[in-house]
Amino acid sequence: MTIDLLSIENFLCDLATQKVGPIIKSKSGTQKVYDMKTGSRKVDIVTEIDKQVEKLIWDTLKKEYPTFKFVGEESYVKGVTKITDEPTFIVDPIDGTTNFVHDFPFSCTSMGLTINKEPAVGVIYNPHLDLLVSASKGNGVRVNREPFDHTSKISSMGPLILNKSVIALQPGSAREGKNFKTKMRTYENLLSVDGGFVHGFRNLGSSAMTLAYNAIGYLDCYWDGGCYSWDVCAGWCILNETGGRIVGANRGEWNIGVDNRTYLAVRGCTDSEQQTKYIEDFWNCVEGTLKYD
């Protein structure tokens, strides 16, 4: 079966901009009632709008692509939901729900497609900024449907060197335990004058937006643990198309799957050896091991 990836990308772009985006924009900051879906000691927020938007996306995709599988954040069942080799839409209806609740303009919809468990299409749309970033395997990247010249952007950013970079870090929803301590120690190592001494770090509160910014050259890397496939699938495809690379958050994890739960995403550069050295230098700052069930 031949799958027209560019056609799917265009379909997802239309869905994101015409149906999903307007809901996110109009409902942002209006949800005063919400659930903590992972317990009272975490801050992983879910609203009724998340669930409604996921149903809208799934119903639309099922009608257009009835044989494809679907994995969504709100319908995910731990230990039951699996990503297979079959074409599978992996969707986060509203990424950055905490931003959404607080009307901070960095919530978006993130829709990806995997084939043989590898990201093949990615669409991320932030309606607050009217920013659409999309890609499909072998077809490059588009920003607001216009081709993105990643080669020129990479050249303008200069060498990829840890102590000359701006990186993305997010503490996540779990604020206790070994993983939280590993994150905090690693943050200190990255910022310290005696450690990575990076120029600075940013937290956008949305993995999808972070990966989109990583791909189009606003960030040098993004390190995180606790994410799920729907947080990274679309952005992974986009990053791949700009020469970027995703490995595991922990030292030595060179080859990982989309559902790995820990990630280090690094932008493209003109020298693959420089990219490899950057990853190794970053890993040298990681103190401890991130591990998630």
Tab-separated table of C-alpha atoms in Angstrom:
chain	number	residue	atom	x	y	z
A	1	MET	CA	0.000	0.000	0.000
A	2	THR	CA	1.359	3.392	-1.043
A	3	ILE	CA	0.592	6.171	1.431
A	4	ASP	CA	0.620	9.781	0.234
A	5	LEU	CA	2.258	11.437	3.225
A	6	LEU	CA	2.033	14.964	1.825
A	7	SER	CA	-1.697	14.565	1.290
A	8	ILE	CA	-2.100	13.429	4.907
A	9	GLU	CA	-0.014	16.379	6.085
A	10	ASN	CA	-2.283	18.763	4.193
A	11	PHE	CA	-5.403	17.104	5.603
A	12	LEU	CA	-4.082	17.439	9.158
A	13	CYS	CA	-3.150	21.074	8.517
A	14	ASP	CA	-6.724	21.807	7.441
A	15	LEU	CA	-8.106	19.974	10.451
A	16	ALA	CA	-5.799	21.856	12.802
A	17	THR	CA	-6.427	25.333	11.431
A	18	GLN	CA	-10.117	25.103	10.513
A	19	LYS	CA	-11.622	22.913	13.229
A	20	VAL	CA	-9.315	22.448	16.212
A	21	GLY	CA	-7.474	25.755	16.449
A	22	PRO	CA	-10.583	27.941	16.748
A	23	ILE	CA	-11.812	25.846	19.695
A	24	ILE	CA	-8.485	26.098	21.528
A	25	LYS	CA	-8.292	29.845	20.989
A	26	SER	CA	-11.885	30.584	21.998
A	27	LYS	CA	-11.842	28.369	25.097
A	28	SER	CA	-8.384	29.308	26.398
A	29	GLY	CA	-8.616	30.683	29.938
A	30	THR	CA	-12.284	29.751	30.323
A	31	GLN	CA	-11.873	26.373	32.034
A	32	LYS	CA	-12.136	26.927	35.792
A	33	VAL	CA	-13.132	23.319	36.467
A	34	TYR	CA	-10.601	20.622	35.590
A	35	ASP	CA	-9.159	17.339	36.846
A	36	MET	CA	-5.705	16.320	38.024
A	37	LYS	CA	-5.622	13.110	36.016
A	38	THR	CA	-2.515	11.659	37.637
A	39	GLY	CA	-3.323	12.376	41.267
A	40	SER	CA	-3.303	15.221	43.758
A	41	ARG	CA	0.497	15.282	44.150
A	42	LYS	CA	1.014	16.071	40.471
A	43	VAL	CA	-0.102	18.963	38.285
A	44	ASP	CA	-1.144	17.124	35.118
A	45	ILE	CA	-4.322	18.996	34.198
A	46	VAL	CA	-7.091	17.750	31.897
A	47	THR	CA	-10.247	19.645	30.925
A	48	GLU	CA	-13.468	18.669	29.201
A	49	ILE	CA	-12.266	20.599	26.152
A	50	ASP	CA	-9.255	18.229	25.826
A	51	LYS	CA	-11.665	15.303	25.636
A	52	GLN	CA	-14.044	17.026	23.225
A	53	VAL	CA	-11.251	18.051	20.877
A	54	GLU	CA	-9.760	14.542	20.840
A	55	LYS	CA	-13.156	13.096	19.901
A	56	LEU	CA	-13.500	15.660	17.110
A	57	ILE	CA	-10.073	14.759	15.747
A	58	TRP	CA	-10.633	11.018	15.954
A	59	ASP	CA	-14.084	11.149	14.358
A	60	THR	CA	-12.700	13.252	11.493
A	61	LEU	CA	-9.660	11.030	10.928
A	62	LYS	CA	-11.647	7.804	11.180
A	63	LYS	CA	-13.979	8.986	8.431
A	64	GLU	CA	-11.095	9.933	6.111
A	65	TYR	CA	-8.672	7.095	7.014
A	66	PRO	CA	-10.826	4.237	8.318
A	67	THR	CA	-8.046	1.607	8.309
A	68	PHE	CA	-5.533	3.634	10.324
A	69	LYS	CA	-5.015	3.150	14.053
A	70	PHE	CA	-5.345	5.951	16.580
A	71	VAL	CA	-3.556	6.783	19.840
A	72	GLY	CA	-4.728	9.842	21.745
A	73	GLU	CA	-3.747	11.272	25.096
A	74	GLU	CA	-7.261	11.247	26.523
A	75	SER	CA	-8.172	7.758	25.285
A	76	TYR	CA	-4.845	6.153	26.253
A	77	VAL	CA	-5.093	3.155	28.595
A	78	LYS	CA	-1.891	2.235	30.417
A	79	GLY	CA	-0.737	-1.297	29.612
A	80	VAL	CA	-3.383	-1.676	26.901
A	81	THR	CA	-2.735	0.998	24.277
A	82	LYS	CA	0.161	-0.059	22.040
A	83	ILE	CA	1.857	1.477	19.014
A	84	THR	CA	2.192	-1.103	16.237
A	85	ASP	CA	3.817	-1.092	12.788
A	86	GLU	CA	0.486	-0.154	11.202
A	87	PRO	CA	-0.167	3.467	10.198
A	88	THR	CA	-1.152	5.135	13.459
A	89	PHE	CA	-2.270	8.663	14.198
A	90	ILE	CA	-0.761	9.824	17.500
A	91	VAL	CA	-2.526	12.910	18.781
A	92	ASP	CA	-2.379	15.380	21.630
A	93	PRO	CA	-5.593	17.390	21.219
A	94	ILE	CA	-4.339	20.256	23.384
A	95	ASP	CA	-0.668	20.194	24.292
A	96	GLY	CA	0.155	22.646	27.038
A	97	THR	CA	-3.103	22.245	28.961
A	98	THR	CA	-1.765	24.176	31.957
A	99	ASN	CA	-1.006	27.045	29.571
A	100	PHE	CA	-4.519	26.600	28.147
A	101	VAL	CA	-6.146	26.831	31.576
A	102	HIS	CA	-4.136	29.936	32.471
A	103	ASP	CA	-4.591	31.561	29.031
A	104	PHE	CA	-0.839	31.608	28.418
A	105	PRO	CA	-0.582	31.619	24.598
A	106	PHE	CA	1.505	28.455	24.180
A	107	SER	CA	-1.135	25.767	23.894
A	108	CYS	CA	-1.458	23.963	20.593
A	109	THR	CA	-2.759	20.875	18.869
A	110	SER	CA	-0.220	18.219	17.888
A	111	MET	CA	-1.050	15.513	15.344
A	112	GLY	CA	1.428	12.935	14.116
A	113	LEU	CA	1.405	9.751	12.072
A	114	THR	CA	3.731	6.800	12.556
A	115	ILE	CA	4.418	4.038	10.050
A	116	ASN	CA	6.430	1.059	11.279
A	117	LYS	CA	6.528	2.926	14.609
A	118	GLU	CA	8.499	5.811	13.071
A	119	PRO	CA	7.179	9.403	12.789
A	120	ALA	CA	6.173	10.053	9.176
A	121	VAL	CA	3.893	13.116	9.406
A	122	GLY	CA	3.786	15.925	11.938
A	123	VAL	CA	1.490	18.942	12.300
A	124	ILE	CA	1.626	21.426	15.187
A	125	TYR	CA	-0.689	24.438	15.299
A	126	ASN	CA	-0.703	27.226	17.875
A	127	PRO	CA	-3.843	29.301	17.169
A	128	HIS	CA	-2.855	32.061	19.614
A	129	LEU	CA	0.173	32.868	17.450
A	130	ASP	CA	-1.450	31.550	14.260
A	131	LEU	CA	1.672	29.434	13.839
A	132	LEU	CA	1.417	26.226	11.818
A	133	VAL	CA	4.524	24.038	11.548
A	134	SER	CA	4.236	20.846	9.518
A	135	ALA	CA	6.289	18.181	7.794
A	136	SER	CA	6.112	14.772	6.200
A	137	LYS	CA	8.934	12.312	5.686
A	138	GLY	CA	11.003	13.220	2.649
A	139	ASN	CA	8.989	16.359	1.916
A	140	GLY	CA	10.696	18.923	4.133
A	141	VAL	CA	9.104	21.397	6.537
A	142	ARG	CA	6.515	24.104	6.044
A	143	VAL	CA	5.760	27.071	8.299
A	144	ASN	CA	2.260	28.427	7.706
A	145	ARG	CA	2.254	26.269	4.550
A	146	GLU	CA	5.324	27.968	3.078
A	147	PRO	CA	8.569	25.960	2.585
A	148	PHE	CA	11.034	26.441	5.452
A	149	ASP	CA	14.698	26.878	4.472
A	150	HIS	CA	16.336	25.057	7.361
A	151	THR	CA	19.781	25.150	5.724
A	152	SER	CA	19.934	28.953	5.877
A	153	LYS	CA	18.579	28.971	9.428
A	154	ILE	CA	21.178	26.449	10.612
A	155	SER	CA	23.956	28.496	9.042
A	156	SER	CA	22.730	31.680	10.706
A	157	MET	CA	22.672	30.011	14.161
A	158	GLY	CA	26.338	29.125	14.023
A	159	PRO	CA	28.097	26.124	15.598
A	160	LEU	CA	26.194	23.764	17.883
A	161	ILE	CA	28.143	24.023	21.157
A	162	LEU	CA	26.679	23.358	24.607
A	163	ASN	CA	28.073	26.432	26.377
A	164	LYS	CA	26.819	28.667	23.575
A	165	SER	CA	23.281	27.320	23.458
A	166	VAL	CA	19.774	28.098	24.657
A	167	ILE	CA	18.078	24.918	25.805
A	168	ALA	CA	14.536	23.892	26.718
A	169	LEU	CA	13.848	22.263	30.088
A	170	GLN	CA	10.518	21.368	31.688
A	171	PRO	CA	10.090	20.109	35.269
A	172	GLY	CA	6.966	18.151	34.335
A	173	SER	CA	3.908	17.288	36.377
A	174	ALA	CA	5.565	15.036	38.990
A	175	ARG	CA	7.288	17.119	41.667
A	176	GLU	CA	8.756	14.392	43.890
A	177	GLY	CA	10.862	11.239	43.725
A	178	LYS	CA	14.059	10.209	41.961
A	179	ASN	CA	13.132	11.591	38.535
A	180	PHE	CA	12.398	15.034	39.951
A	181	LYS	CA	15.712	15.036	41.832
A	182	THR	CA	17.566	13.950	38.674
A	183	LYS	CA	16.005	16.812	36.745
A	184	MET	CA	16.880	19.404	39.376
A	185	ARG	CA	20.496	18.207	39.715
A	186	THR	CA	20.880	18.133	35.947
A	187	TYR	CA	19.463	21.650	35.610
A	188	GLU	CA	22.062	22.875	38.088
A	189	ASN	CA	24.850	21.113	36.184
A	190	LEU	CA	23.736	22.612	32.885
A	191	LEU	CA	23.516	26.158	34.256
A	192	SER	CA	26.581	26.120	36.497
A	193	VAL	CA	29.730	27.994	35.487
A	194	ASP	CA	31.609	24.807	36.376
A	195	GLY	CA	29.230	22.627	34.335
A	196	GLY	CA	27.575	23.096	30.964
A	197	PHE	CA	27.353	26.870	31.482
A	198	VAL	CA	24.629	27.174	28.828
A	199	HIS	CA	23.516	30.664	27.816
A	200	GLY	CA	20.082	30.023	29.280
A	201	PHE	CA	17.051	27.776	29.405
A	202	ARG	CA	13.400	28.194	28.441
A	203	ASN	CA	10.211	26.413	29.486
A	204	LEU	CA	7.343	26.808	27.016
A	205	GLY	CA	5.065	24.410	28.910
A	206	SER	CA	4.365	22.459	25.725
A	207	SER	CA	6.561	19.672	24.384
A	208	ALA	CA	5.081	20.020	20.906
A	209	MET	CA	5.731	23.772	20.724
A	210	THR	CA	9.220	23.222	22.106
A	211	LEU	CA	10.055	20.661	19.425
A	212	ALA	CA	8.622	22.920	16.734
A	213	TYR	CA	10.830	25.779	17.948
A	214	ASN	CA	13.765	23.377	18.170
A	215	ALA	CA	13.204	22.334	14.548
A	216	ILE	CA	12.904	25.847	13.119
A	217	GLY	CA	15.958	27.095	14.957
A	218	TYR	CA	14.836	29.065	18.013
A	219	LEU	CA	16.209	26.516	20.488
A	220	ASP	CA	19.348	24.386	20.359
A	221	CYS	CA	17.970	21.406	22.245
A	222	TYR	CA	15.208	20.075	24.478
A	223	TRP	CA	15.751	17.586	27.326
A	224	ASP	CA	12.864	15.966	29.174
A	225	GLY	CA	11.462	12.853	30.771
A	226	GLY	CA	7.912	11.786	31.520
A	227	CYS	CA	6.562	12.723	28.097
A	228	TYR	CA	4.463	10.347	26.019
A	229	SER	CA	4.387	9.539	22.312
A	230	TRP	CA	1.662	12.125	21.651
A	231	ASP	CA	3.858	14.846	23.131
A	232	VAL	CA	6.717	14.196	20.717
A	233	CYS	CA	5.503	12.335	17.615
A	234	ALA	CA	4.607	15.322	15.432
A	235	GLY	CA	7.607	17.371	16.527
A	236	TRP	CA	9.927	14.416	15.978
A	237	CYS	CA	8.951	14.195	12.316
A	238	ILE	CA	9.402	17.945	11.872
A	239	LEU	CA	12.806	17.895	13.576
A	240	ASN	CA	13.980	14.974	11.435
A	241	GLU	CA	13.194	16.925	8.281
A	242	THR	CA	15.510	19.759	9.376
A	243	GLY	CA	18.456	17.470	10.129
A	244	GLY	CA	17.767	17.379	13.853
A	245	ARG	CA	18.078	14.301	16.003
A	246	ILE	CA	16.291	12.738	18.972
A	247	VAL	CA	18.024	10.369	21.377
A	248	GLY	CA	17.230	9.316	24.935
A	249	ALA	CA	17.559	11.633	27.912
A	250	ASN	CA	19.957	9.202	29.576
A	251	ARG	CA	23.571	8.609	28.640
A	252	GLY	CA	24.111	6.073	25.853
A	253	GLU	CA	20.495	5.921	24.630
A	254	TRP	CA	21.340	6.495	20.967
A	255	ASN	CA	18.436	4.609	19.410
A	256	ILE	CA	14.993	5.018	20.934
A	257	GLY	CA	11.358	4.603	19.963
A	258	VAL	CA	8.650	7.232	19.891
A	259	ASP	CA	7.256	5.863	23.174
A	260	ASN	CA	10.586	5.932	25.043
A	261	ARG	CA	9.291	8.423	27.680
A	262	THR	CA	12.678	10.246	27.881
A	263	TYR	CA	14.106	12.411	25.124
A	264	LEU	CA	16.961	14.698	24.126
A	265	ALA	CA	16.124	16.591	20.932
A	266	VAL	CA	18.943	18.469	19.203
A	267	ARG	CA	18.610	20.867	16.276
A	268	GLY	CA	20.247	20.312	12.936
A	269	CYS	CA	23.704	21.673	12.197
A	270	THR	CA	26.233	21.629	9.367
A	271	ASP	CA	28.430	18.950	10.959
A	272	SER	CA	27.061	15.605	12.188
A	273	GLU	CA	30.149	15.035	14.358
A	274	GLN	CA	29.467	18.362	16.068
A	275	GLN	CA	25.916	17.194	16.741
A	276	THR	CA	27.207	13.940	18.237
A	277	LYS	CA	29.674	15.800	20.475
A	278	TYR	CA	26.884	18.119	21.647
A	279	ILE	CA	24.799	15.113	22.715
A	280	GLU	CA	27.720	13.576	24.605
A	281	ASP	CA	28.532	16.904	26.301
A	282	PHE	CA	24.909	17.248	27.342
A	283	TRP	CA	24.802	13.702	28.717
A	284	ASN	CA	27.870	14.517	30.825
A	285	CYS	CA	25.683	17.002	32.699
A	286	VAL	CA	22.942	14.465	33.422
A	287	GLU	CA	23.222	13.398	37.052
A	288	GLY	CA	21.167	10.291	37.718
A	289	THR	CA	18.830	8.348	35.458
A	290	LEU	CA	15.337	9.225	34.309
A	291	LYS	CA	13.108	6.156	34.361
A	292	TYR	CA	9.349	6.005	33.865
A	293	ASP	CA	6.833	3.162	33.885
